[in-house]
Coordinates of C-alpha atoms in Angstrom, one line a residue:
E1 CA 0.0 0.0 0.0
L2 CA 3.0 2.3 0.4
Q3 CA 3.8 3.0 -3.2
P4 CA 0.6 4.8 -4.2
V5 CA 0.8 6.9 -1.0
V6 CA 4.4 7.9 -1.8
D7 CA 3.5 8.7 -5.4
F8 CA 0.7 11.0 -4.3
A9 CA 3.0 12.5 -1.6
L10 CA 5.8 13.3 -4.0
T11 CA 3.4 15.0 -6.5
N12 CA 1.9 17.1 -3.7
A13 CA 5.1 17.8 -1.7
V14 CA 3.9 15.9 1.4
P15 CA 6.4 14.0 3.5
V16 CA 5.7 10.3 4.3
V17 CA 7.3 9.4 7.7
S18 CA 8.1 5.9 8.9
P19 CA 8.7 6.2 12.7
L20 CA 9.6 2.5 13.3
A21 CA 10.0 0.4 10.2
N22 CA 13.0 -0.1 8.0
I23 CA 11.7 0.6 4.5
T24 CA 13.5 -1.3 1.7
A25 CA 11.0 -2.0 -1.0
V26 CA 10.1 1.6 -1.9
K27 CA 12.4 4.5 -2.9
S28 CA 11.2 8.1 -2.9
P29 CA 12.6 11.5 -1.8
A30 CA 9.2 12.0 -0.1
L31 CA 9.9 9.2 2.3
F32 CA 11.6 9.8 5.7
Q33 CA 12.8 6.9 7.9
L34 CA 13.4 7.6 11.6
S35 CA 14.8 4.1 12.3
P36 CA 18.6 4.6 11.9
D37 CA 20.7 3.3 9.1
S38 CA 22.1 -0.2 9.9
N39 CA 25.4 0.8 8.2
C40 CA 26.0 3.5 10.9
K41 CA 25.2 1.2 13.9
Y42 CA 28.7 0.9 15.3
D43 CA 30.2 4.2 14.3
K44 CA 30.1 5.5 17.9
I45 CA 32.0 2.6 19.4
A46 CA 35.1 2.8 17.2
D47 CA 37.2 3.8 20.2
L48 CA 36.4 0.5 21.9
I49 CA 37.7 -1.8 19.2
D50 CA 40.8 0.0 18.0
D51 CA 44.4 -1.2 18.4
S52 CA 44.8 0.7 21.7
R53 CA 42.8 -1.9 23.5
N54 CA 42.8 -5.7 24.2
I55 CA 39.6 -7.1 22.7
Y56 CA 38.0 -10.3 24.2
L57 CA 34.9 -12.0 22.7
I58 CA 33.0 -13.9 25.3
Y59 CA 30.8 -16.7 24.0
A60 CA 28.5 -19.1 25.9
A61 CA 26.6 -22.3 25.0
S62 CA 23.9 -20.0 23.7
Y63 CA 25.0 -16.8 22.0
D64 CA 23.6 -14.0 19.9
K65 CA 24.5 -15.0 16.3
E66 CA 23.3 -11.7 14.8
F67 CA 25.5 -9.7 17.2
E68 CA 28.4 -12.0 16.5
Q69 CA 28.1 -11.5 12.8
E70 CA 28.1 -7.7 13.3
I71 CA 31.1 -7.8 15.6
Q72 CA 33.1 -10.2 13.4
S73 CA 32.6 -7.8 10.5
L74 CA 34.0 -4.9 12.6
L75 CA 37.0 -6.9 13.8
Q76 CA 38.3 -8.1 10.5
G77 CA 42.0 -7.6 10.4
K78 CA 42.2 -6.7 14.1
T79 CA 43.8 -8.7 16.9
H80 CA 41.3 -10.1 19.3
F81 CA 40.8 -13.2 21.5
A82 CA 37.8 -15.4 21.9
Y83 CA 36.6 -17.5 24.9
T84 CA 33.7 -19.7 25.7
Y85 CA 32.1 -19.1 29.1
S86 CA 30.8 -22.0 31.2
F87 CA 29.8 -22.4 34.8
D88 CA 30.5 -25.5 36.9
Q89 CA 30.6 -24.4 40.6
Q90 CA 32.8 -21.6 39.3
S91 CA 33.1 -19.4 36.2
I92 CA 35.4 -20.9 33.5
F93 CA 36.7 -19.2 30.3
T94 CA 37.9 -21.7 27.7
P95 CA 39.9 -20.5 24.7
K96 CA 37.8 -20.8 21.6
S97 CA 40.8 -20.5 19.2
A98 CA 44.4 -21.5 19.2
T99 CA 45.5 -17.9 19.1
S100 CA 43.7 -17.1 22.5
P101 CA 45.9 -17.8 25.5
S102 CA 44.6 -19.9 28.4
I103 CA 43.2 -18.2 31.4
E104 CA 43.9 -19.9 34.8
E105 CA 42.4 -17.0 36.9
V106 CA 40.0 -14.4 35.5
T107 CA 42.3 -11.7 37.2
D108 CA 45.0 -12.7 34.6
I109 CA 42.9 -10.8 32.0
F110 CA 43.3 -7.5 33.8
N111 CA 47.1 -7.6 34.0
G112 CA 47.7 -6.2 30.5
E113 CA 49.2 -2.8 29.9
K114 CA 46.3 -1.9 27.6
P115 CA 42.7 -1.2 28.6
A116 CA 40.3 -4.0 27.7
T117 CA 37.1 -4.3 25.8
F118 CA 34.9 -7.4 26.6
I119 CA 32.3 -8.1 23.9
V120 CA 29.8 -10.4 25.6
L121 CA 27.9 -12.5 22.9
A122 CA 26.0 -14.6 25.5
N123 CA 22.3 -14.1 25.1
T124 CA 20.7 -15.7 28.1
E125 CA 20.0 -13.6 31.2
T126 CA 21.8 -16.1 33.5
D127 CA 25.0 -16.2 31.4
V128 CA 25.2 -12.5 31.0
D129 CA 24.6 -11.9 34.7
R130 CA 27.3 -14.5 35.7
I131 CA 29.8 -13.1 33.2
L132 CA 29.3 -9.5 34.4
G133 CA 29.5 -10.7 38.0
T134 CA 32.7 -12.6 37.3
L135 CA 34.4 -9.6 35.7
S136 CA 33.4 -7.2 38.4
S137 CA 34.5 -9.7 41.2
A138 CA 37.9 -10.0 39.5
K139 CA 38.3 -6.3 39.5
V140 CA 37.3 -6.0 43.2
S141 CA 39.7 -8.8 44.1
L142 CA 42.7 -7.0 42.5
T143 CA 41.7 -3.7 44.0
E144 CA 41.4 -5.1 47.5
R145 CA 44.9 -6.6 47.1
S146 CA 46.1 -3.1 45.9
E147 CA 47.2 -4.7 42.6
A148 CA 47.0 -2.9 39.3
C149 CA 43.8 -3.5 37.3
S150 CA 43.4 -2.5 33.6
D151 CA 40.6 -0.2 32.8
Y152 CA 37.9 -2.1 30.8
M153 CA 34.4 -1.7 29.3
V154 CA 31.9 -4.3 28.3
L155 CA 30.0 -4.0 25.0
G156 CA 26.6 -5.6 25.0
T157 CA 23.4 -5.3 23.1
S158 CA 20.3 -3.2 23.8
R159 CA 18.4 -6.5 24.2
W160 CA 19.9 -6.8 27.7
G161 CA 17.5 -4.0 28.7
R162 CA 14.6 -6.5 28.3
F163 CA 16.1 -8.8 31.0
N164 CA 13.7 -8.8 33.9
N165 CA 15.8 -10.2 36.7
I166 CA 19.4 -9.1 36.1
D167 CA 20.8 -6.7 38.7
Q168 CA 21.6 -3.6 36.6
T169 CA 24.2 -2.6 39.2
T170 CA 26.5 -4.9 37.3
F171 CA 26.0 -2.7 34.2
F172 CA 27.5 0.2 36.1
N173 CA 30.3 -1.9 37.8
N174 CA 31.5 -3.1 34.4
N175 CA 31.1 0.2 32.4
V176 CA 28.6 -1.5 30.0
V177 CA 28.1 0.1 26.7
M178 CA 25.1 -0.6 24.4
V179 CA 24.2 0.8 21.0
S180 CA 20.4 1.4 20.6
T181 CA 17.9 2.9 18.2
Y182 CA 16.4 4.9 21.0
H183 CA 16.9 5.7 24.7
A184 CA 14.9 7.8 27.2
K185 CA 16.3 8.4 30.6
R186 CA 13.4 8.6 33.0
D187 CA 15.4 10.7 35.4
S188 CA 15.7 13.5 32.8
A189 CA 13.6 16.5 33.5
L190 CA 12.3 16.6 29.9
V191 CA 11.4 12.9 29.9
R192 CA 9.8 13.2 33.4
E193 CA 7.6 16.0 32.2
F194 CA 6.6 14.0 29.1
D195 CA 5.9 10.9 31.3
S196 CA 3.7 12.8 33.7
R197 CA 1.7 14.4 30.9
Y198 CA 1.3 11.0 29.2
I199 CA 0.2 9.3 32.4
E200 CA -2.3 12.0 33.1
T201 CA -3.8 11.7 29.7
Y202 CA -3.7 7.9 29.1
N203 CA -3.3 6.4 32.6
M204 CA -0.3 4.3 31.6
L205 CA 3.5 4.7 31.2
P206 CA 4.7 5.7 27.7
S207 CA 6.3 3.0 25.6
L208 CA 9.0 3.4 22.9
Y209 CA 6.3 3.9 20.4
A210 CA 5.0 6.9 22.4
Y211 CA 8.4 8.6 22.6
R212 CA 9.1 8.0 18.9
G213 CA 5.6 9.2 17.9
Y214 CA 6.1 12.4 19.9
D215 CA 9.5 13.0 18.3
T216 CA 8.0 12.5 14.9
A217 CA 5.2 15.0 15.5
I218 CA 7.5 17.6 16.9
M219 CA 9.9 17.4 14.0
F220 CA 7.5 17.1 11.1
C221 CA 4.5 19.1 12.2
G222 CA 6.9 22.1 12.6
G223 CA 8.3 21.3 9.1
M224 CA 4.9 21.5 7.6
R225 CA 5.1 25.3 7.9
S226 CA 8.2 25.4 5.6
D227 CA 9.9 23.5 2.8
I228 CA 10.3 20.1 4.5
E229 CA 13.0 18.8 2.2
Y230 CA 15.5 21.7 2.8
S231 CA 14.7 22.5 6.4
M232 CA 15.1 18.9 7.7
L233 CA 18.5 18.1 6.1
D234 CA 22.0 18.7 7.6
K235 CA 20.5 19.5 11.0
V236 CA 20.4 17.5 14.2
Y237 CA 17.1 17.2 16.0
T238 CA 16.7 16.1 19.6
P239 CA 13.0 16.4 20.6
L240 CA 13.2 14.3 23.8
Q241 CA 16.6 12.7 24.1
T242 CA 17.4 10.7 21.1
S243 CA 18.9 12.6 18.2
Y244 CA 18.0 12.4 14.5
K245 CA 20.0 13.5 11.5
F246 CA 18.7 12.7 8.0
F247 CA 20.6 12.2 4.8
S248 CA 19.7 11.0 1.3
T249 CA 20.6 7.4 0.6
E250 CA 20.8 8.0 -3.2
V251 CA 19.4 10.1 -6.0
G252 CA 15.7 9.6 -5.9
G253 CA 16.0 7.6 -2.7
K254 CA 14.5 8.0 0.7
Y255 CA 15.9 10.1 3.6
I256 CA 17.1 8.1 6.5
N257 CA 18.2 8.9 10.0
R258 CA 21.8 8.0 10.7
E259 CA 22.0 8.7 14.4
W260 CA 22.3 5.7 16.7
V261 CA 22.5 6.1 20.5
R262 CA 25.5 5.0 22.5
I263 CA 24.4 4.3 26.1
N264 CA 27.2 4.3 28.7
Y265 CA 26.7 2.9 32.1
N266 CA 29.4 4.6 34.1
N267 CA 31.0 3.2 37.3
N268 CA 29.9 6.3 39.2
Y269 CA 26.3 5.1 38.7
T270 CA 25.4 7.6 36.0
I271 CA 24.2 7.0 32.4
T272 CA 25.5 9.1 29.6
L273 CA 24.4 9.2 26.0
K274 CA 26.5 9.8 23.0

């Protein structure tokens, strides 16, 4: 049904906005996609996977194959080590490849001169919780013995946010970083105001759809008063907290948002967005 709508919109200079979906079948300069471009997903974590850091991939019996494929593509030509995590009365990291050195004690990982990035590919709540707990315990053990401990960060996926029983304190203790299409900090004054107005109106907490719908209305209803094509491009919009920046994919193609959100859980128990 989209093509006839887009044809009419292009003829009449009306923007067609897709707040959530990734549109692949239709091309048109009348079409705007708020869901960010997949090619830009990991642009903001380049500093976590460069040669200045030791990079460790942590697998488990069950792991996120989509996340693994994305990460392996980023790490092509870069030195990294891979381990399989298991638990049998204690946490065990087994080398997954011949190029990955054996680990007798988890604290051995933190003795390197370089800072470390742990990319946790495990996708069950129990495994993620245990891995994060193991890493933070090793750090505490070294600190209590007044031994040096390398700085490190853990790269995970935004799907971890759906875990119901994980103690999110471990996110802060391990400096967890996630890349997401959207984030709204409920302790932000702007988001709190939106939440209170939404609850007053609808008697429920807003969902991701509510935030994205609000952002869409704020950006495009204002644009209706001017030339939408030229006023939207080359500008960054942040209606609530997530930013948007549109660019043209190709001549005659759609306009797509290229801004992903990097969420940093800092060990001082703050969350920062990039």
